[in-house]
Structure formats: C-alpha cells, structure tokens
mmCIF file of C-alpha atoms in Angstrom:
data_model
loop_
_atom_site.group_PDB
_atom_site.id
_atom_site.type_symbol
_atom_site.label_atom_id
_atom_site.label_comp_id
_atom_site.label_asym_id
_atom_site.label_seq_id
_atom_site.Cartn_x
_atom_site.Cartn_y
_atom_site.Cartn_z
ATOM 1 C CA MET A 9 13.469 5.149 24.457
ATOM 2 C CA ASN A 10 17.036 6.437 24.685
ATOM 3 C CA SER A 11 17.933 6.718 28.403
ATOM 4 C CA GLY A 12 14.536 8.181 29.214
ATOM 5 C CA LEU A 13 14.840 10.873 26.540
ATOM 6 C CA ASN A 14 12.302 11.460 23.805
ATOM 7 C CA TYR A 15 13.611 9.369 20.922
ATOM 8 C CA ASN A 16 14.190 5.718 20.036
ATOM 9 C CA SER A 17 17.836 4.991 19.325
ATOM 10 C CA ILE A 18 18.753 2.562 16.547
ATOM 11 C CA THR A 19 21.112 0.974 19.092
ATOM 12 C CA GLU A 20 18.109 -0.201 21.086
ATOM 13 C CA TYR A 21 16.573 -1.598 17.920
ATOM 14 C CA TYR A 22 19.723 -3.585 17.130
ATOM 15 C CA LYS A 23 19.774 -5.022 20.646
ATOM 16 C CA LYS A 24 16.150 -6.074 20.281
ATOM 17 C CA VAL A 25 16.630 -7.664 16.848
ATOM 18 C CA PHE A 26 20.141 -9.109 17.172
ATOM 19 C CA GLY A 27 20.358 -9.548 20.942
ATOM 20 C CA GLY A 28 23.356 -7.265 21.369
ATOM 21 C CA SER A 29 25.600 -4.645 19.801
ATOM 22 C CA VAL A 30 25.916 -4.410 16.029
ATOM 23 C CA TYR A 31 28.076 -1.916 14.156
ATOM 24 C CA LYS A 32 28.093 -0.690 10.585
ATOM 25 C CA LEU A 33 31.017 -1.208 8.254
ATOM 26 C CA ALA A 34 31.147 1.750 5.839
ATOM 27 C CA LEU A 35 31.909 0.277 2.431
ATOM 28 C CA ASN A 36 32.569 1.637 -1.051
ATOM 29 C CA ILE A 37 31.404 -0.487 -3.987
ATOM 30 C CA GLY A 38 32.462 1.870 -6.767
ATOM 31 C CA ALA A 39 29.067 3.441 -7.410
ATOM 32 C CA THR A 40 28.382 6.927 -8.766
ATOM 33 C CA CYS A 41 25.345 9.239 -9.040
ATOM 34 C CA PRO A 42 23.193 10.425 -11.959
ATOM 35 C CA ASN A 43 23.894 14.060 -11.145
ATOM 36 C CA ARG A 44 27.626 13.385 -11.265
ATOM 37 C CA ASP A 45 28.050 11.253 -14.379
ATOM 38 C CA GLY A 46 26.086 13.530 -16.728
ATOM 39 C CA ASN A 47 22.769 11.661 -16.726
ATOM 40 C CA LEU A 48 21.165 14.492 -14.747
ATOM 41 C CA GLY A 49 24.144 16.787 -14.326
ATOM 42 C CA TYR A 50 27.711 17.098 -13.111
ATOM 43 C CA GLY A 51 29.326 17.865 -9.778
ATOM 44 C CA GLY A 52 26.706 16.317 -7.518
ATOM 45 C CA CYS A 53 24.983 18.102 -4.649
ATOM 46 C CA ILE A 54 26.481 21.431 -3.634
ATOM 47 C CA TYR A 55 27.845 19.983 -0.366
ATOM 48 C CA CYS A 56 28.998 16.611 -1.717
ATOM 49 C CA SER A 57 32.681 15.819 -1.310
ATOM 50 C CA GLY A 58 34.722 13.903 -3.843
ATOM 51 C CA ALA A 59 34.108 10.754 -1.773
ATOM 52 C CA GLY A 60 30.363 10.979 -2.297
ATOM 53 C CA SER A 61 29.577 11.367 1.411
ATOM 54 C CA GLY A 62 31.628 8.263 2.151
ATOM 55 C CA ASP A 63 34.812 9.836 3.475
ATOM 56 C CA TYR A 64 35.551 6.899 5.782
ATOM 57 C CA ALA A 65 34.324 4.083 3.542
ATOM 58 C CA VAL A 66 36.605 1.142 2.737
ATOM 59 C CA ASP A 67 36.523 -0.928 -0.450
ATOM 60 C CA TYR A 68 33.969 -3.690 0.025
ATOM 61 C CA ASP A 69 36.494 -6.470 -0.587
ATOM 62 C CA ASN A 70 38.568 -5.288 2.411
ATOM 63 C CA LEU A 71 36.190 -6.210 5.240
ATOM 64 C CA ALA A 72 39.061 -6.928 7.619
ATOM 65 C CA VAL A 73 40.327 -3.358 7.148
ATOM 66 C CA ALA A 74 36.818 -1.964 7.668
ATOM 67 C CA LYS A 75 36.473 -3.938 10.906
ATOM 68 C CA SER A 76 39.878 -2.810 12.169
ATOM 69 C CA LYS A 77 38.883 0.852 11.709
ATOM 70 C CA LEU A 78 36.184 0.397 14.337
ATOM 71 C CA LYS A 79 38.849 -0.489 16.951
ATOM 72 C CA GLU A 80 37.063 -0.738 20.317
ATOM 73 C CA LYS A 81 33.723 -1.322 18.577
ATOM 74 C CA GLN A 82 34.686 -4.735 17.216
ATOM 75 C CA CYS A 83 31.921 -7.066 18.341
ATOM 76 C CA GLY A 84 31.735 -9.965 15.913
ATOM 77 C CA ARG A 85 28.486 -8.792 14.255
ATOM 78 C CA TYR A 86 28.305 -6.143 11.590
ATOM 79 C CA ILE A 87 26.001 -4.569 9.048
ATOM 80 C CA ALA A 88 27.545 -4.019 5.628
ATOM 81 C CA TYR A 89 26.791 -0.355 4.929
ATOM 82 C CA PHE A 90 27.188 0.543 1.259
ATOM 83 C CA GLN A 91 27.646 4.248 1.868
ATOM 84 C CA SER A 92 29.426 6.104 -0.924
ATOM 85 C CA TYR A 93 27.334 7.664 -3.718
ATOM 86 C CA SER A 94 24.113 5.954 -4.951
ATOM 87 C CA ASN A 95 24.514 2.218 -4.544
ATOM 88 C CA THR A 96 21.510 1.115 -6.585
ATOM 89 C CA TYR A 97 22.662 3.174 -9.572
ATOM 90 C CA MET A 98 24.018 0.115 -11.375
ATOM 91 C CA PRO A 99 22.636 -3.095 -12.884
ATOM 92 C CA ALA A 100 20.873 -5.180 -10.240
ATOM 93 C CA SER A 101 23.019 -8.180 -11.211
ATOM 94 C CA LYS A 102 26.192 -6.242 -10.353
ATOM 95 C CA LEU A 103 24.898 -5.211 -6.925
ATOM 96 C CA GLU A 104 23.706 -8.766 -6.279
ATOM 97 C CA ASP A 105 27.174 -10.133 -7.048
ATOM 98 C CA ILE A 106 28.810 -7.665 -4.641
ATOM 99 C CA VAL A 107 26.310 -8.269 -1.828
ATOM 100 C CA SER A 108 26.581 -12.032 -2.212
ATOM 101 C CA LYS A 109 30.349 -11.864 -1.752
ATOM 102 C CA VAL A 110 30.047 -9.649 1.340
ATOM 103 C CA LEU A 111 27.442 -11.937 2.930
ATOM 104 C CA LEU A 112 29.895 -14.852 2.747
ATOM 105 C CA ASP A 113 31.486 -13.305 5.848
ATOM 106 C CA ASP A 114 29.805 -14.995 8.829
ATOM 107 C CA GLU A 115 30.054 -11.800 10.902
ATOM 108 C CA ILE A 116 27.853 -9.824 8.492
ATOM 109 C CA CYS A 117 24.286 -10.014 9.805
ATOM 110 C CA GLY A 118 22.633 -7.384 7.633
ATOM 111 C CA VAL A 119 22.926 -4.938 4.748
ATOM 112 C CA SER A 120 22.240 -1.201 4.560
ATOM 113 C CA ILE A 121 22.198 0.379 1.108
ATOM 114 C CA ALA A 122 22.430 4.157 0.655
ATOM 115 C CA THR A 123 20.897 5.547 -2.516
ATOM 116 C CA ARG A 124 18.676 8.187 -4.114
ATOM 117 C CA PRO A 125 14.913 7.948 -4.679
ATOM 118 C CA ASP A 126 15.354 8.136 -8.460
ATOM 119 C CA CYS A 127 17.831 5.246 -8.661
ATOM 120 C CA ILE A 128 15.710 2.143 -8.080
ATOM 121 C CA SER A 129 14.592 0.455 -11.288
ATOM 122 C CA ASP A 130 11.969 -2.301 -11.463
ATOM 123 C CA GLU A 131 14.788 -4.813 -11.839
ATOM 124 C CA MET A 132 16.528 -3.394 -8.758
ATOM 125 C CA LEU A 133 13.301 -3.489 -6.754
ATOM 126 C CA GLN A 134 12.901 -7.184 -7.572
ATOM 127 C CA TYR A 135 16.424 -7.857 -6.334
ATOM 128 C CA LEU A 136 15.911 -5.828 -3.146
ATOM 129 C CA ASP A 137 12.703 -7.744 -2.478
ATOM 130 C CA LYS A 138 14.638 -11.024 -2.795
ATOM 131 C CA LEU A 139 17.472 -9.738 -0.600
ATOM 132 C CA ASN A 140 15.011 -8.583 2.036
ATOM 133 C CA LYS A 141 13.789 -12.165 2.389
ATOM 134 C CA THR A 142 17.292 -13.504 3.088
ATOM 135 C CA THR A 143 18.935 -10.922 5.354
ATOM 136 C CA HIS A 144 18.215 -7.857 7.472
ATOM 137 C CA LEU A 145 17.948 -5.107 4.845
ATOM 138 C CA VAL A 146 17.549 -1.350 5.158
ATOM 139 C CA VAL A 147 17.476 0.971 2.145
ATOM 140 C CA GLU A 148 18.651 4.461 3.043
ATOM 141 C CA LEU A 149 17.028 7.131 0.876
ATOM 142 C CA GLY A 150 18.648 10.542 0.734
ATOM 143 C CA LEU A 151 15.884 13.152 0.865
ATOM 144 C CA GLN A 152 17.483 16.112 2.721
ATOM 145 C CA SER A 153 14.311 18.247 2.615
ATOM 146 C CA ILE A 154 10.647 17.979 1.630
ATOM 147 C CA HIS A 155 10.876 21.424 -0.015
ATOM 148 C CA ASN A 156 11.428 21.332 -3.776
ATOM 149 C CA LYS A 157 12.911 24.833 -3.729
ATOM 150 C CA SER A 158 15.682 23.490 -1.486
ATOM 151 C CA LEU A 159 16.186 20.330 -3.529
ATOM 152 C CA LYS A 160 16.640 22.457 -6.633
ATOM 153 C CA LEU A 161 19.041 24.848 -4.929
ATOM 154 C CA ILE A 162 21.287 22.067 -3.621
ATOM 155 C CA ASN A 163 21.246 20.319 -7.026
ATOM 156 C CA ARG A 164 19.637 17.074 -5.866
ATOM 157 C CA GLY A 165 18.192 16.364 -9.306
ATOM 158 C CA HIS A 166 14.992 14.856 -7.927
ATOM 159 C CA THR A 167 11.788 16.171 -6.334
ATOM 160 C CA PHE A 168 9.963 15.389 -3.117
ATOM 161 C CA GLU A 169 7.335 13.673 -5.240
ATOM 162 C CA ASP A 170 10.041 11.368 -6.639
ATOM 163 C CA PHE A 171 10.970 10.501 -3.074
ATOM 164 C CA VAL A 172 7.397 9.701 -2.030
ATOM 165 C CA SER A 173 6.926 7.455 -5.062
ATOM 166 C CA CYS A 174 10.094 5.469 -4.307
ATOM 167 C CA PHE A 175 9.391 5.373 -0.564
ATOM 168 C CA ASN A 176 5.913 3.936 -1.100
ATOM 169 C CA MET A 177 7.256 1.416 -3.612
ATOM 170 C CA LEU A 178 9.791 0.091 -1.087
ATOM 171 C CA LYS A 179 7.282 0.023 1.763
ATOM 172 C CA SER A 180 4.840 -1.942 -0.405
ATOM 173 C CA GLN A 181 7.507 -4.689 -0.484
ATOM 174 C CA ASN A 182 7.956 -4.491 3.318
ATOM 175 C CA ILE A 183 11.492 -3.158 2.854
ATOM 176 C CA LYS A 184 12.682 -1.060 5.775
ATOM 177 C CA VAL A 185 13.539 2.507 4.752
ATOM 178 C CA CYS A 186 15.845 4.938 6.543
ATOM 179 C CA VAL A 187 15.346 8.550 5.416
ATOM 180 C CA HIS A 188 18.254 10.992 5.479
ATOM 181 C CA ILE A 189 17.502 14.686 6.096
ATOM 182 C CA MET A 190 19.718 17.721 6.638
ATOM 183 C CA ASP A 191 19.187 20.789 8.791
ATOM 184 C CA GLY A 192 20.652 24.157 7.902
ATOM 185 C CA LEU A 193 20.305 23.961 4.128
ATOM 186 C CA PRO A 194 20.733 27.335 2.379
ATOM 187 C CA ASN A 195 17.696 29.618 2.745
ATOM 188 C CA GLU A 196 15.707 27.167 4.876
ATOM 189 C CA SER A 197 13.946 28.569 7.941
ATOM 190 C CA ALA A 198 13.311 26.794 11.229
ATOM 191 C CA SER A 199 9.719 26.384 10.082
ATOM 192 C CA ASP A 200 10.900 24.649 6.895
ATOM 193 C CA MET A 201 12.992 22.159 8.885
ATOM 194 C CA LEU A 202 10.169 21.402 11.313
ATOM 195 C CA GLN A 203 7.795 20.865 8.402
ATOM 196 C CA THR A 204 10.180 18.261 7.003
ATOM 197 C CA ALA A 205 10.064 16.425 10.349
ATOM 198 C CA LYS A 206 6.263 16.661 10.449
ATOM 199 C CA VAL A 207 5.846 15.137 6.991
ATOM 200 C CA LEU A 208 8.322 12.358 7.781
ATOM 201 C CA SER A 209 6.408 11.585 10.948
ATOM 202 C CA GLU A 210 3.286 11.104 8.853
ATOM 203 C CA LEU A 211 5.118 8.845 6.373
ATOM 204 C CA LYS A 212 6.483 6.691 9.230
ATOM 205 C CA PRO A 213 9.752 5.330 7.825
ATOM 206 C CA HIS A 214 11.574 2.648 9.778
ATOM 207 C CA SER A 215 14.319 5.096 10.758
ATOM 208 C CA VAL A 216 15.693 8.586 10.171
ATOM 209 C CA LYS A 217 19.153 10.115 9.942
ATOM 210 C CA ILE A 218 19.486 13.821 10.709
ATOM 211 C CA HIS A 219 22.531 15.998 10.563
ATOM 212 C CA CYS A 220 23.492 19.609 10.254
ATOM 213 C CA VAL A 221 24.973 20.820 6.984
ATOM 214 C CA TYR A 222 28.718 21.296 7.077
ATOM 215 C CA VAL A 223 30.937 22.828 4.437
ATOM 216 C CA PRO A 224 33.589 20.577 2.846
ATOM 217 C CA LYS A 225 36.491 21.859 0.791
ATOM 218 C CA ASP A 226 36.251 21.994 -2.987
ATOM 219 C CA THR A 227 32.466 22.127 -3.134
ATOM 220 C CA VAL A 228 29.973 24.645 -4.464
ATOM 221 C CA LEU A 229 28.884 25.204 -0.871
ATOM 222 C CA GLU A 230 32.424 26.258 0.041
ATOM 223 C CA THR A 231 32.286 28.921 -2.678
ATOM 224 C CA MET A 232 28.943 30.128 -1.326
ATOM 225 C CA TYR A 233 30.386 30.192 2.202
ATOM 226 C CA ASN A 234 33.492 32.123 1.141
ATOM 227 C CA ASN A 235 31.304 34.629 -0.750
ATOM 228 C CA GLY A 236 29.117 35.220 2.289
ATOM 229 C CA GLU A 237 26.136 33.539 0.615
ATOM 230 C CA TYR A 238 25.829 30.762 3.195
ATOM 231 C CA LYS A 239 26.152 30.727 6.971
ATOM 232 C CA PRO A 240 26.262 27.354 8.786
ATOM 233 C CA MET A 241 24.144 26.774 11.877
ATOM 234 C CA GLU A 242 25.606 27.403 15.316
ATOM 235 C CA MET A 243 25.647 24.365 17.590
ATOM 236 C CA GLN A 244 22.991 25.647 20.013
ATOM 237 C CA GLU A 245 20.770 26.689 17.123
ATOM 238 C CA TYR A 246 20.969 23.181 15.706
ATOM 239 C CA ILE A 247 20.335 21.572 19.111
ATOM 240 C CA GLU A 248 17.143 23.577 19.588
ATOM 241 C CA ILE A 249 15.826 22.750 16.101
ATOM 242 C CA LEU A 250 16.775 19.104 16.516
ATOM 243 C CA ALA A 251 14.999 18.851 19.870
ATOM 244 C CA LYS A 252 11.808 20.159 18.283
ATOM 245 C CA GLN A 253 12.132 17.712 15.375
ATOM 246 C CA LEU A 254 12.575 14.802 17.772
ATOM 247 C CA SER A 255 9.458 15.857 19.633
ATOM 248 C CA ILE A 256 7.532 15.933 16.330
ATOM 249 C CA LEU A 257 8.692 12.589 14.929
ATOM 250 C CA ASP A 258 6.550 9.548 15.643
ATOM 251 C CA LYS A 259 8.123 7.692 18.585
ATOM 252 C CA ASN A 260 8.067 4.410 16.633
ATOM 253 C CA ILE A 261 10.631 5.837 14.192
ATOM 254 C CA TYR A 262 14.184 4.867 15.119
ATOM 255 C CA ILE A 263 16.864 7.563 15.092
ATOM 256 C CA GLU A 264 20.036 6.381 13.377
ATOM 257 C CA ARG A 265 22.071 9.578 13.528
ATOM 258 C CA LEU A 266 21.870 13.075 14.991
ATOM 259 C CA THR A 267 25.117 14.532 13.701
ATOM 260 C CA GLY A 268 27.489 13.942 10.804
ATOM 261 C CA ASP A 269 31.134 12.877 10.747
ATOM 262 C CA GLY A 270 32.988 15.484 8.747
ATOM 263 C CA ASP A 271 36.583 14.819 7.782
ATOM 264 C CA ARG A 272 38.951 17.090 9.720
ATOM 265 C CA LYS A 273 41.200 17.296 6.660
ATOM 266 C CA THR A 274 38.479 18.655 4.398
ATOM 267 C CA LEU A 275 36.077 20.482 6.734
ATOM 268 C CA VAL A 276 35.786 24.235 6.220
ATOM 269 C CA ALA A 277 32.987 25.020 8.698
ATOM 270 C CA PRO A 278 31.456 24.839 11.253
ATOM 271 C CA GLU A 279 34.272 23.686 13.512
ATOM 272 C CA TRP A 280 31.957 22.401 16.253
ATOM 273 C CA THR A 281 30.836 19.494 14.041
ATOM 274 C CA LEU A 282 34.241 17.865 14.601
ATOM 275 C CA HIS A 283 33.459 17.339 18.302
ATOM 276 C CA LYS A 284 30.784 14.682 18.050
ATOM 277 C CA ARG A 285 30.879 13.424 21.645
ATOM 278 C CA TYR A 286 30.727 16.946 23.068
ATOM 279 C CA PHE A 287 27.806 17.788 20.781
ATOM 280 C CA LEU A 288 25.862 14.673 21.792
ATOM 281 C CA ASN A 289 26.486 15.382 25.481
ATOM 282 C CA CYS A 290 25.154 18.932 25.024
ATOM 283 C CA LEU A 291 22.154 17.648 23.070
ATOM 284 C CA ASN A 292 21.242 15.025 25.666
ATOM 285 C CA LYS A 293 21.630 17.577 28.459
ATOM 286 C CA TYR A 294 19.291 19.953 26.616
ATOM 287 C CA LEU A 295 16.762 17.176 25.946
ATOM 288 C CA ALA A 296 16.830 16.185 29.611
ATOM 289 C CA GLN A 297 16.225 19.815 30.639
ATOM 290 C CA GLN A 298 13.312 20.057 28.221
ATOM 291 C CA LYS A 299 11.855 16.817 29.519
ATOM 292 C CA ARG A 300 12.062 17.995 33.155
ATOM 293 C CA ALA A 301 10.474 21.307 32.213
ATOM 294 C CA GLY A 302 7.578 19.454 30.610
ATOM 295 C CA ASP A 303 6.971 17.052 33.501
#
C-alpha cells in the first residue's frame, strides 16, 4: 500500500520486482493510429494533441537524451515506454526490430507498449508473447471509458467489447496489461466514472492509469470548450471521484498514474492540472482524511 493509503503504487511494485527505483523513458517510434491515418477516420480522439499523447517523448534512438530529461531521476535502470500513438499499429517485424535495438542498452530492464485494443493482430500477439518471455513487458491499452456512448463521442473508433476481447487475449498469454481511463469525459456523470472503475476491478488488470481530461490547443475538445459545450472538472471534484474509484478498485491492481502531464505550451484548461505535485499532495491529504474517518 502507498504510505498507508488505500492504493498500491506502481513504485512499490517496481521495488519488489527490480529491487529498487525504475523510471520510464517516454519514447516515440514513429507510430500512428487507425483513426488518424484514414483506416477508421481522421483527426484522432477529440482531446488528442498532434503528438499523439506523447508530448514529452523522445525518438527511440536517442536514449541518452531521454535519460537526461529525467535529471534527478537517473538511476541506472529504465523501462522503455513506447508512448506516442498506437505502437502495435505496424508490422510485428518492424516493432521487433525497434525493441531489439532498444534492449541492447544494458540499463533498459523492461518494455511498456502503449496501444489501442483494436491494434493487435495475431502476428503481433505472437511477437508480444515471445517478448514477454525475454523481458519485463506491460501492454498499455487505452480504454478511457466502459461506456460506448462516450467512446463514440470522443471518436475512439472502437467499442468496450473490442477492449474486452483484446484484454482477454493478452491475459490468456500471461501478458501484463495496464488499462488507461479518463475522468471528466464530455457528458459523463460521476456514476458513469465509478461504473468504469467497478468493471475494471472485476477484470483485474495488472495496473491502471487514471487522469482527468484536460483541453489541449488545436483539438476538437478545444472547440467544444470555447463554444461552452464542455466544462473540465474542478480539482476538488476530481479528487473526490478519484478517491471513490480507488476505494472500488481491487487492491491487487497497481496504480501507475493519478494525473496527467499536460504541456504548459499547449494546455487550454484546466490550469490546475499543471501543478502535479500540489494536486498529489491535496489528493493524499484527502485520502488520509477519508481513511481516518473510516477507522
């Protein structure tokens, strides 16, 4: 448990598995997405920036630069995090070639691959199964919400049923899955968000990433925001929803993230998402208060 609070931090998991601190190197391998290149549509999700949610990612062949960006977090052991866009949306042989080159670095002790649930072919699954037997592998599946009405509105291009099919396929190969969800999607109620947490708890993924929706420049969501069609969550509102979700999630699920890292240069709203440390301090204080009240 995280400092006596009610969730398991991924940091504790890394210490247990690797014997100490491990940090992720956000890497860009030149991938794209099927709802950007015309296969399913154009423009991507309504909140997706031009960097494909990888605003801080570095080209994968510049590991030294990626390590230097971590500054005080340099520790000699890293997970190669293929973050930008959908990193299994390419021939398996191409991804294998890239991963093999990255794993030549002795400081890389694992691989995390971000993708969509409709972007893992049979050929890709065979490669991931092989990779899972040679290194510490996590496949990060972007879900965002269990509600198909929301997935359609945000232009995900896949359904919850697509997600479940892919999730079960990966789990059948003993591949660890991290599920990414978002709170504060347009037209979602608190009940909708809690239901997403409840269903995830029942599915029992290895880990979960949660963050509040923020509005980047030059996105469909920015247009909705400027037209008064979308209002981002206030910080306290998000904290209270998040606390309830953490209480719902199975305690064996590791929590990888509780807030996003918006780019100051491109963020439109809400401004509070730029102050990550302050947010986490407020969240932990609230969780501690809730824990004391329940004792």
